[in-house]
C-alpha positions as a Python dict, from the first residue, in 0.01 Angstrom:
ca = {
    (1, 'M'): (0, 0, 0),
    (2, 'T'): (124, 369, -75),
    (3, 'K'): (214, 568, 256),
    (4, 'A'): (-4, 849, 304),
    (5, 'I'): (158, 1193, 247),
    (6, 'K'): (73, 1556, 312),
    (7, 'L'): (119, 1769, -4),
    (8, 'L'): (312, 2055, 177),
    (9, 'T'): (555, 1826, 344),
    (10, 'A'): (585, 1607, 27),
    (11, 'L'): (728, 1914, -131),
    (12, 'P'): (1082, 2034, -130),
    (13, 'Q'): (1118, 2346, 90),
    (14, 'A'): (1196, 2582, -191),
    (15, 'Q'): (913, 2491, -400),
    (16, 'R'): (686, 2495, -52),
    (17, 'E'): (759, 2838, -26),
    (18, 'R'): (687, 2956, -374),
    (19, 'L'): (356, 2757, -314),
    (20, 'M'): (273, 2904, -2),
    (21, 'E'): (331, 3273, -80),
    (22, 'L'): (-20, 3176, -284),
    (23, 'A'): (-174, 3075, 50),
    (24, 'K'): (-474, 3251, 200),
    (25, 'E'): (-574, 3110, 581),
    (26, 'V'): (-929, 3051, 574),
    (27, 'S'): (-1174, 2877, 812),
    (28, 'F'): (-1513, 2694, 800),
    (29, 'A'): (-1751, 2658, 1073),
    (30, 'E'): (-1864, 2298, 1147),
    (31, 'D'): (-2144, 2158, 902),
    (32, 'T'): (-2055, 2405, 644),
    (33, 'R'): (-2041, 2261, 313),
    (34, 'I'): (-1738, 2329, 105),
    (35, 'F'): (-1816, 2249, -189),
    (36, 'E'): (-2069, 2028, -378),
    (37, 'A'): (-1986, 1712, -644),
    (38, 'G'): (-2050, 1918, -1008),
    (39, 'G'): (-1972, 2202, -919),
    (40, 'T'): (-1661, 2464, -1074),
    (41, 'A'): (-1357, 2334, -888),
    (42, 'D'): (-1101, 2651, -887),
    (43, 'R'): (-929, 2590, -570),
    (44, 'F'): (-793, 2376, -303),
    (45, 'W'): (-678, 2348, 71),
    (46, 'V'): (-485, 2232, 302),
    (47, 'I'): (-653, 2145, 590),
    (48, 'R'): (-470, 2295, 909),
    (49, 'S'): (-673, 2166, 1175),
    (50, 'G'): (-1014, 2007, 1235),
    (51, 'A'): (-1195, 1756, 996),
    (52, 'V'): (-1359, 1760, 667),
    (53, 'H'): (-1561, 1485, 538),
    (54, 'L'): (-1553, 1375, 151),
    (55, 'D'): (-1890, 1264, 53),
    (56, 'Q'): (-2110, 1150, -229),
    (57, 'Q'): (-2488, 1147, -296),
    (58, 'V'): (-2637, 818, -375),
    (59, 'T'): (-2987, 929, -328),
    (60, 'S'): (-3172, 1221, -348),
    (61, 'R'): (-3190, 1207, 44),
    (62, 'Q'): (-2876, 1019, 132),
    (63, 'R'): (-2499, 1141, 141),
    (64, 'V'): (-2228, 864, 221),
    (65, 'T'): (-1906, 959, 363),
    (66, 'V'): (-1630, 840, 141),
    (67, 'A'): (-1340, 973, 323),
    (68, 'T'): (-1244, 1205, 625),
    (69, 'L'): (-943, 1424, 603),
    (70, 'G'): (-773, 1574, 887),
    (71, 'A'): (-469, 1813, 951),
    (72, 'G'): (-216, 1829, 677),
    (73, 'D'): (-426, 1670, 415),
    (74, 'L'): (-502, 1781, 44),
    (75, 'L'): (-870, 1849, 2),
    (76, 'G'): (-965, 1904, -338),
    (77, 'W'): (-754, 1759, -662),
    (78, 'S'): (-1004, 1861, -955),
    (79, 'W'): (-897, 2192, -1009),
    (80, 'L'): (-570, 2038, -1145),
    (81, 'F'): (-779, 1825, -1415),
    (82, 'P'): (-1062, 1904, -1721),
    (83, 'P'): (-1324, 1965, -1670),
    (84, 'Y'): (-1237, 2133, -1334),
    (85, 'Q'): (-1555, 2034, -1166),
    (86, 'W'): (-1573, 1833, -816),
    (87, 'D'): (-1609, 1475, -803),
    (88, 'F'): (-1736, 1467, -481),
    (89, 'G'): (-1889, 1705, -194),
    (90, 'S'): (-1676, 1811, 131),
    (91, 'V'): (-1861, 1948, 448),
    (92, 'A'): (-1657, 2058, 740),
    (93, 'F'): (-1706, 1794, 1010),
    (94, 'S'): (-1579, 2040, 1315),
    (95, 'N'): (-1438, 2363, 1280),
    (96, 'V'): (-1198, 2384, 1033),
    (97, 'R'): (-875, 2592, 964),
    (98, 'A'): (-709, 2549, 631),
    (99, 'Y'): (-493, 2753, 345),
    (100, 'E'): (-676, 2782, 41),
    (101, 'F'): (-524, 2805, -269),
    (102, 'D'): (-646, 2967, -623),
    (103, 'G'): (-609, 2640, -884),
    (104, 'P'): (-569, 2901, -1175),
    (105, 'S'): (-279, 3083, -986),
    (106, 'V'): (-124, 2797, -887),
    (107, 'L'): (-175, 2623, -1261),
    (108, 'A'): (47, 2966, -1356),
    (109, 'L'): (294, 2929, -1125),
    (110, 'C'): (367, 2556, -1213),
    (111, 'V'): (389, 2694, -1581),
    (112, 'E'): (643, 2941, -1465),
    (113, 'D'): (826, 2686, -1245),
    (114, 'P'): (804, 2358, -1410),
    (115, 'L'): (1004, 2153, -1171),
    (116, 'L'): (740, 2293, -918),
    (117, 'G'): (466, 2177, -1086),
    (118, 'L'): (621, 1825, -1159),
    (119, 'S'): (683, 1814, -784),
    (120, 'L'): (318, 1915, -744),
    (121, 'V'): (164, 1673, -1002),
    (122, 'R'): (346, 1388, -845),
    (123, 'S'): (253, 1463, -468),
    (124, 'V'): (-128, 1474, -585),
    (125, 'A'): (-84, 1150, -774),
    (126, 'E'): (55, 1011, -464),
    (127, 'I'): (-242, 1149, -270),
    (128, 'L'): (-502, 995, -503),
    (129, 'A'): (-309, 663, -530),
    (130, 'H'): (-342, 624, -129),
    (131, 'R'): (-663, 718, -132),
    (132, 'L'): (-792, 497, -417),
    (133, 'E'): (-615, 171, -235),
    (134, 'T'): (-764, 269, 117),
    (135, 'T'): (-1120, 281, -48),
    (136, 'R'): (-1099, -16, -227),
    (137, 'G'): (-969, -182, 78),
    (138, 'K'): (-1284, -67, 227),
    (139, 'L'): (-1486, -192, -24),
    (140, 'M'): (-1322, -563, -16),
    (141, 'D'): (-1422, -540, 368),
    (142, 'Q'): (-1752, -464, 291),
    (143, 'Y'): (-1771, -749, 55),
    (144, 'A'): (-1628, -979, 271),
    (145, 'L'): (-1851, -882, 554),
    (146, 'G'): (-2158, -937, 301),
    (147, 'R'): (-2026, -1285, 190),
    (148, 'R'): (-1998, -1413, 567),
    (149, 'S'): (-2357, -1366, 610),
    (150, 'P'): (-2562, -1667, 695),
    (151, 'L'): (-2695, -1815, 370),
}
């Protein structure tokens, strides 16, 4: 299984400092919906404190939490890939403090500094690979539980 990484600590110091020049400190109160699946993805966050649920709407009345993110975790990657729309929704599970980054500004910085761009994309890819493996494991556990039920 891939190792969980934190975006800011994964970047070399000089690249992290350049990226942090674009950071804006924000906060979200508990139960605040941060973004909704299908909405325009033009930013991302690195959580400083608190917790955020990623969720998926499964019926008109039901959302399922697919991941819980905490301090140091990347929230949002859809700003990096066309069509720049959120794949999931997110809600603050507790009061959250985060660094917010404007996606187009970060993409422009990546064009200006290709080494930073490569490091950023590789780090995001590692984060996504870890989350995919974690989700796959949870699905396999759920499947195994269902298979063990009495006939």
